[in-house]
Short mmCIF file of C-alpha atoms in Angstrom, two decimals:
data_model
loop_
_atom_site.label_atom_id
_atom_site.label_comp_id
_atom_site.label_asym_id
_atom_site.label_seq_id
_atom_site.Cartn_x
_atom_site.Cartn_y
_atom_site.Cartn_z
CA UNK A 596 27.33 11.28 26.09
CA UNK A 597 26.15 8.74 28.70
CA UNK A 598 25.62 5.35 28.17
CA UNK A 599 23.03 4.61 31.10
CA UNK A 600 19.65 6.05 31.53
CA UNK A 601 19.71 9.55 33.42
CA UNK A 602 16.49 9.30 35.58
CA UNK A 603 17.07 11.82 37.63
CA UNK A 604 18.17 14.16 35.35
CA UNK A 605 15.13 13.17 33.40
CA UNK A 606 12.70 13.43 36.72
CA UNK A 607 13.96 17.02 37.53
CA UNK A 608 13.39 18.21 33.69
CA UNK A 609 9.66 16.83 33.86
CA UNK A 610 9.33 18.86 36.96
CA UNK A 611 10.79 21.93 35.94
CA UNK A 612 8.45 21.90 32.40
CA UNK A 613 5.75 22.56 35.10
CA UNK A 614 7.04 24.63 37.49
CA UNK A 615 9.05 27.41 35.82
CA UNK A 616 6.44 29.81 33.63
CA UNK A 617 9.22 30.45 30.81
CA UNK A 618 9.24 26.58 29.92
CA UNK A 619 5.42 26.35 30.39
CA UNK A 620 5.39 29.07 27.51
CA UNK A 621 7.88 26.87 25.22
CA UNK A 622 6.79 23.88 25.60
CA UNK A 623 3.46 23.81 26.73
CA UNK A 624 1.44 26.44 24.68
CA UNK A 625 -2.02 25.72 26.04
CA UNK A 626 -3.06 23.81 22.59
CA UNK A 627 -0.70 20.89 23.85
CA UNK A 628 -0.72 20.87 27.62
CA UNK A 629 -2.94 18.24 27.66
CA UNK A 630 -0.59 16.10 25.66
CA UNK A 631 2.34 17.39 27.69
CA UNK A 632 0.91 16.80 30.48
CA UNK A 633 0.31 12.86 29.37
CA UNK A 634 4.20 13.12 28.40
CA UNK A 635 5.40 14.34 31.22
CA UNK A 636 2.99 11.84 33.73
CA UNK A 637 3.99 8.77 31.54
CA UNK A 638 7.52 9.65 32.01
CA UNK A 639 7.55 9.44 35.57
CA UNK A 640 5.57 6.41 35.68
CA UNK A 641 8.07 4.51 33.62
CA UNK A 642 10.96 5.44 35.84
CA UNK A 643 9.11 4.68 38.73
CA UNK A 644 8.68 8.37 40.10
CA UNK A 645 4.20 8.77 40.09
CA UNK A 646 4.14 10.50 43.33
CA UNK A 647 6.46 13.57 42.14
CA UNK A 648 3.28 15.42 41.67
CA UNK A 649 0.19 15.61 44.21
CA UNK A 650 -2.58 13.30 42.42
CA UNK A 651 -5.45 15.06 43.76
CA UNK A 652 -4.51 18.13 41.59
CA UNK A 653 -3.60 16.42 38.21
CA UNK A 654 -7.06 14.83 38.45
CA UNK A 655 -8.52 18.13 39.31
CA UNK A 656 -6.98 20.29 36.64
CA UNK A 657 -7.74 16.83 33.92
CA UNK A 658 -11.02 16.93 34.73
CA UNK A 659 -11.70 21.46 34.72
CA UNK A 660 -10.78 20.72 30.86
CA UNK A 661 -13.97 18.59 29.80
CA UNK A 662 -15.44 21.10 27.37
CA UNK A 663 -19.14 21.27 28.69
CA UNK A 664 -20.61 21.69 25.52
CA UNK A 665 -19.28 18.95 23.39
CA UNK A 666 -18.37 16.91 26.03
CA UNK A 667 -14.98 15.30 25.37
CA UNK A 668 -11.67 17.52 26.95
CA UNK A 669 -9.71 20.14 25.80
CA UNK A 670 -5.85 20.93 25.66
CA UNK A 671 -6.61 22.94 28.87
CA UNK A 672 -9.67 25.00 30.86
CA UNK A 673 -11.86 26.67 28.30
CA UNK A 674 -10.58 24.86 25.08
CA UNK A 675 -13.03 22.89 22.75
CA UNK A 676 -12.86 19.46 22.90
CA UNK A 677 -10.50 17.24 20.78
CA UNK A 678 -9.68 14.07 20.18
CA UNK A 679 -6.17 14.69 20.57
CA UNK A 680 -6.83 15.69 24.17
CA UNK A 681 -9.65 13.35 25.15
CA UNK A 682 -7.29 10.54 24.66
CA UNK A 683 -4.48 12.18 26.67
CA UNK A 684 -6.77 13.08 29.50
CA UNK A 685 -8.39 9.36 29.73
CA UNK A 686 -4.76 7.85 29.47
CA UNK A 687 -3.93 10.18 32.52
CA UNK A 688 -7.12 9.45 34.69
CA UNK A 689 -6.74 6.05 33.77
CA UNK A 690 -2.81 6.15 35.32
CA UNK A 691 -4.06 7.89 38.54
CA UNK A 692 -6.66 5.23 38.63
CA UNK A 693 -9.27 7.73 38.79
CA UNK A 694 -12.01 7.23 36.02
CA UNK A 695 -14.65 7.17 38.70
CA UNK A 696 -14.07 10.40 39.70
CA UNK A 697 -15.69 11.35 36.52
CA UNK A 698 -19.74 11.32 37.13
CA UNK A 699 -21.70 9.48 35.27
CA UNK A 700 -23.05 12.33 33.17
CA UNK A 701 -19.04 13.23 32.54
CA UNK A 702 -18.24 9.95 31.85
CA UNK A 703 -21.53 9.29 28.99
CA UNK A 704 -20.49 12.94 27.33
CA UNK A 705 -16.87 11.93 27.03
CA UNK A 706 -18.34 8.88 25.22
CA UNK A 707 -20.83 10.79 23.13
CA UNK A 708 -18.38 13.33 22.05
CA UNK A 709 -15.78 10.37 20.94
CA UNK A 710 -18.68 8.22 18.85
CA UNK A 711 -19.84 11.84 17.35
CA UNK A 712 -17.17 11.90 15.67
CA UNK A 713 -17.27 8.84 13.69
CA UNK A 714 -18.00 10.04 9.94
CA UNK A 715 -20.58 7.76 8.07
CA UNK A 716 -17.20 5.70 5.91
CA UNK A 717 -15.96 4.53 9.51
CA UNK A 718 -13.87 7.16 9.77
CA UNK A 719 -13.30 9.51 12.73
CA UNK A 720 -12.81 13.57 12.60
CA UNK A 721 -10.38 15.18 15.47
CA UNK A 722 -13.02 17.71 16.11
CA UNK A 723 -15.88 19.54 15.01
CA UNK A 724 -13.61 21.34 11.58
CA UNK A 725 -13.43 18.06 10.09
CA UNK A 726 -9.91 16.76 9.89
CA UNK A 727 -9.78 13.01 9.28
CA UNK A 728 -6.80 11.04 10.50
CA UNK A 729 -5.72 7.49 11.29
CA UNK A 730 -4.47 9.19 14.70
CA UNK A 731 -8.16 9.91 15.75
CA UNK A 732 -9.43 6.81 14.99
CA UNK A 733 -6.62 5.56 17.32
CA UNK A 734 -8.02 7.68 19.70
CA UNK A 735 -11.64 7.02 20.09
CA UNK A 736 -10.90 3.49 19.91
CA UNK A 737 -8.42 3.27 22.68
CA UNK A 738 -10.66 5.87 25.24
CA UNK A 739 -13.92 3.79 24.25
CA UNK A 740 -12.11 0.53 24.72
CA UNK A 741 -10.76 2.10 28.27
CA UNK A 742 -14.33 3.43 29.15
CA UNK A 743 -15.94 -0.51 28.03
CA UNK A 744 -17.97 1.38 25.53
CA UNK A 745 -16.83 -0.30 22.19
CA UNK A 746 -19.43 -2.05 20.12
CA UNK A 747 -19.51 -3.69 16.53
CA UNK A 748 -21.27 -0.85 15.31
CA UNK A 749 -18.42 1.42 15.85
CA UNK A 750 -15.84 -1.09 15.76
CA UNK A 751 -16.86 -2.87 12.15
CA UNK A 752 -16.60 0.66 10.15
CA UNK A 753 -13.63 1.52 11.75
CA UNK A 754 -11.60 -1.48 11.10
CA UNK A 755 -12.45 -1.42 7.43
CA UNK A 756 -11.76 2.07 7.22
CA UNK A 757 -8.43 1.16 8.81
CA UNK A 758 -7.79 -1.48 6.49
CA UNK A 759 -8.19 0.79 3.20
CA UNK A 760 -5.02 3.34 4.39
CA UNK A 761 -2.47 0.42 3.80
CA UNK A 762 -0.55 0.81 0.74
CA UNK A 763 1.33 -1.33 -1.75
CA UNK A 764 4.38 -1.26 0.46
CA UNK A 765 2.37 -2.64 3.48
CA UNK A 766 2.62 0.03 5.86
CA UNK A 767 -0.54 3.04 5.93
CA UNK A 768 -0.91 6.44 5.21
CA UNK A 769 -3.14 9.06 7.64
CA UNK A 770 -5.75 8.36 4.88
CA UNK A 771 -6.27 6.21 2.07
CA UNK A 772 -4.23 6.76 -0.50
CA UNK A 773 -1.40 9.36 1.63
CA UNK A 774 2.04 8.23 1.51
CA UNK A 775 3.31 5.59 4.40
CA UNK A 776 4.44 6.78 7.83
CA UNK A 777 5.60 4.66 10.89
CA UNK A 778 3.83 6.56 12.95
CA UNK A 779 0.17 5.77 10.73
CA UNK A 780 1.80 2.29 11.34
CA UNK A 781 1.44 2.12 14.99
CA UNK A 782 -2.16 3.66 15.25
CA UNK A 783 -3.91 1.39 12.22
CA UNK A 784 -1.84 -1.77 13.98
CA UNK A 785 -3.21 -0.35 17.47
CA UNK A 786 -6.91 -0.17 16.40
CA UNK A 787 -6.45 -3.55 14.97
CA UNK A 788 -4.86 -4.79 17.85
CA UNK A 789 -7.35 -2.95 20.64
CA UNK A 790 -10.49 -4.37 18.31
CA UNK A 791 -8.89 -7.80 17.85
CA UNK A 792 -8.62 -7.33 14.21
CA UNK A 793 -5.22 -8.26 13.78
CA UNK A 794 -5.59 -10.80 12.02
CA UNK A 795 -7.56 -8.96 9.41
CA UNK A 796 -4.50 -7.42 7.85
CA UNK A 797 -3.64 -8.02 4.83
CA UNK A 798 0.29 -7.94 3.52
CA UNK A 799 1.42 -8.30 7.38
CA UNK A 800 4.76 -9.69 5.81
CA UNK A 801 5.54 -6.78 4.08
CA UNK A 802 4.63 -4.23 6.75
CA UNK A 803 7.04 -6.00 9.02
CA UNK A 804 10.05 -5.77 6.55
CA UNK A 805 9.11 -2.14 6.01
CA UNK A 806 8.77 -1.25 9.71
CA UNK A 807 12.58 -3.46 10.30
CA UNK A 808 13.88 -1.04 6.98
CA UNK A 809 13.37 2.15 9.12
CA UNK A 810 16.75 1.25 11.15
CA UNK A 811 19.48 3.11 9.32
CA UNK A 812 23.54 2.93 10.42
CA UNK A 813 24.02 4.14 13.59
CA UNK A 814 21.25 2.37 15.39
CA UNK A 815 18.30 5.12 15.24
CA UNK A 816 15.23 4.41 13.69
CA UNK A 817 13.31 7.14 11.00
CA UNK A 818 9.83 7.31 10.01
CA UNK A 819 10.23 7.38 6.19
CA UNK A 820 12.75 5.96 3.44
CA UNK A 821 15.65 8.24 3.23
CA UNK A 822 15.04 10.42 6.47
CA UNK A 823 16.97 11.06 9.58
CA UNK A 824 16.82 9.17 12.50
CA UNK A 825 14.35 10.23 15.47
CA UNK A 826 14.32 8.99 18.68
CA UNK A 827 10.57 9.50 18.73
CA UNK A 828 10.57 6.44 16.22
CA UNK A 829 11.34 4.24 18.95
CA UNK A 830 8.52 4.54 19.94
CA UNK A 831 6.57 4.42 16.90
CA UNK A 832 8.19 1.22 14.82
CA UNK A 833 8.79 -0.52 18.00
CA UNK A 834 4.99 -0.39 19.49
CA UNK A 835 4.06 -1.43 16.05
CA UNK A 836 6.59 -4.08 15.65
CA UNK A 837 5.50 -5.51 19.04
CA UNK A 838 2.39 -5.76 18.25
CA UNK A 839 3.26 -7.71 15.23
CA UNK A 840 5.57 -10.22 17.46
CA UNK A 841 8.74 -9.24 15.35
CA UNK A 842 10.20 -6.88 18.14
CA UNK A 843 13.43 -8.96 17.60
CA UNK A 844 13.60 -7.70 13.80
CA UNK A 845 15.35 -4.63 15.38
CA UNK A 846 18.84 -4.58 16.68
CA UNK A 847 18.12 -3.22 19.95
CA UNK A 848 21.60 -2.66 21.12
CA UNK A 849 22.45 -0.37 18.93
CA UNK A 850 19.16 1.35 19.16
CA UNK A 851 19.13 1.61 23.02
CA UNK A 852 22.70 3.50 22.28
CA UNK A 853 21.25 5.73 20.19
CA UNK A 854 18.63 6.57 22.31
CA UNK A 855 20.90 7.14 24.80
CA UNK A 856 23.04 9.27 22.95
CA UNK A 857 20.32 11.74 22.46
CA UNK A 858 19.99 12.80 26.55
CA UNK A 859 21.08 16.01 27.89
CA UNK A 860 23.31 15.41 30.89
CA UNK A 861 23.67 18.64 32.16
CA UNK A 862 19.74 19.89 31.89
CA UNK A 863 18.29 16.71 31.58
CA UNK A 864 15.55 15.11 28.80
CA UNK A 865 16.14 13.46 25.35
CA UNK A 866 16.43 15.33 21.94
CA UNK A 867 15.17 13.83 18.77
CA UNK A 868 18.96 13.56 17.97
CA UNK A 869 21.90 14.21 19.61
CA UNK A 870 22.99 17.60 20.18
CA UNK A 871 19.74 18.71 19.79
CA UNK A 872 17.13 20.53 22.11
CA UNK A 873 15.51 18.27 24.45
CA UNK A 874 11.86 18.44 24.49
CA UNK A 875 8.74 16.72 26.80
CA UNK A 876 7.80 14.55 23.31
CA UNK A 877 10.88 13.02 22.98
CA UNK A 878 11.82 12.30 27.02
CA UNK A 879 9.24 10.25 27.21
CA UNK A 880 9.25 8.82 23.60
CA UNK A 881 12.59 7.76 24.24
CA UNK A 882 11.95 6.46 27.23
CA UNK A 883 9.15 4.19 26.09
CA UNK A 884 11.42 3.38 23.35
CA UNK A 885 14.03 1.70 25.67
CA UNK A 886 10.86 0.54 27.87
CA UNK A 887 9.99 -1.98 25.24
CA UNK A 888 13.67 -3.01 24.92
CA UNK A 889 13.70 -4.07 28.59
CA UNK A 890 15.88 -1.78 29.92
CA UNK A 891 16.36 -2.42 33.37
CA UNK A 892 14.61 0.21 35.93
CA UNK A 893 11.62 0.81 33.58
CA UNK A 894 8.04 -0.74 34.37
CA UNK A 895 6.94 -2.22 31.30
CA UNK A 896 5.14 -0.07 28.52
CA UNK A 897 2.22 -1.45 26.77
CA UNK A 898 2.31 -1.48 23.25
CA UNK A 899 -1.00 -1.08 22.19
CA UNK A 900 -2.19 1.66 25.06
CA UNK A 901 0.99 3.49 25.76
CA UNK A 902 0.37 3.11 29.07
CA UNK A 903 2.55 0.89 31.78
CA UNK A 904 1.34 -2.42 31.56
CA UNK A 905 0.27 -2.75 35.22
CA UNK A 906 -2.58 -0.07 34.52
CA UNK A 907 -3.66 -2.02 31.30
CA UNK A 908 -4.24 -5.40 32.97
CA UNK A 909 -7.44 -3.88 34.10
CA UNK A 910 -8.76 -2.99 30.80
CA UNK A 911 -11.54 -5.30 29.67
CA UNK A 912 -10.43 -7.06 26.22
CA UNK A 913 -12.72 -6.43 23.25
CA UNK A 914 -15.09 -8.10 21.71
CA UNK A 915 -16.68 -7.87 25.74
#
């Protein structure tokens, strides 16, 4: 077990997801390469390694998966558009700093495809089968937000939408009424924060004890009431607990050595507990996690975007 940050054990394993087939076929089924791919990218940013891979060809192969018949992007070439995906593909365009190489008929169906899916109770499906999720609302907010395409009519039934999935414990639930998860936590508090609604929620006391309650002994954090810790929750209470200006209701010393603790020295990447199989979701998870601690040799994560602060600056705040 190390107790320092392994970057360039960390840097090789992102590499080697995309460069040896038999990890591409673990980790990377096509359904998440998008998402991987957003992993793996934000990963190196954070540690301060963005020119490991050649630009040109991330942008290329981002934008061969807009699905030119509903407009937003697939998980990869020939996939139907998501939500899911269209977020992960703007996040990585918007890294590489290469939005305009989208055309302006690109650019206007990735924004038609995200407001399609807004259901008539503010609400917004993943894709055209109809789930309905906190998480997608999260997403079309944050890619219309980076795109400058937000308006009240979009924003207003959202928000209240957003505002009905917290429960009497003050955290939310993917839907009304579904039981509380941290993770729900960070993407209602992120559409409240991107929409600058924060200060519409109610019982933001409460949600800020509950979110501090998800450290258990040992320093990791968990998503639920009587779970196990997961690193990927360092992401997920801490982003939310930012947000809320209580980042100091965490012990982050003991976190940060949990996080740690959870690294593979030998192969490289983090696990979602120690011992375990490392995996693309949790490397960079974990990462971001200790990013928000201030852990020295990480550019600063935003914690409303997910994305390195230095690429956020540029976004335009809402309302425009």
């Amino acid at each position: 077990m190390s107790d320092t940050l392994l970057v360039d054990e960390h840097v090789s394993y992102v590499k080697d997801l995309f460069r040896h087939p038999a990890f591409l076929i673990h980790f990377m089924a096509d359904h998440l390469k998008m998402n991987a791919l957003y992993w793996g990218l934000g990963t190196l940013f954070l540690t301060n390694h963005q020119d490991e891979f050649q630009r040109d060809e991330v942008v290329k192969f981002v934008i061969s998966c807009i699905d030119e018949i509903n407009g937003g992007f697939g998980a990869a070439p020939g996939h139907d558009a998501h939500m899911l995906s269209t977020l992960s593909a703007i996040q990585v365009l918007k890294m590489y700093n290469a939005l305009e190489e989208l055309s302006p008929k690109q650019r206007e169906s990735v924004i038609e495809f995200v407001k399609s899916m807004q259901l008539p109770d503010g609400s917004f499906q993943g894709d055209k089968f109809g789930e309905v999720d906190t998480r997608f609302v999260y997403n079309a907010i944050q890619v219309l937000s980076i795109l400058d395409a937000l308006t009240p009519e979009i924003v207003d039934p959202a928000v209240n939408w957003i505002l009905r999935c917290q429960n009497f414990d003050g955290c939310f639930g993917m839907i009304p009424g579904a039981e509380s998860h941290a993770a729900q936590a960070f993407t209602c508090i992120g559409v409240l924060a991107i929409t600058n609604k924060l200060d519409a929620l109610p019982n933001k006391e409460l949600l800020e004890w509950w979110l501090s309650d998800r450290q258990i002994q040992g320093g990791g954090l968990n998503g639920r009431p009587e779970k196990l810790p997961d690193v990927c929750y360092s992401w997920w209470v801490l982003s939310s607990l930012a947000m809320l200006g209580k980042l100091h209701y965490i012990d982050g010393k003991a976190l940060e050595k949990f996080i740690l603790s959870c690294q593979d020295p030998l192969k490289g990447g983090i696990s979602d507990r120690a011992g375990k199989e490392a995996d693309i979701y949790h490397t960079f998870f974990g990462i971001t996690g200790l990013s928000l601690l201030g852990y020295e040799g990480l550019d600063r994560i935003d914690p409303v975007y997910c994305l390195p602060l230095s690429i956020t600056s540029t976004i335009k705040k809402y309302p425009y």
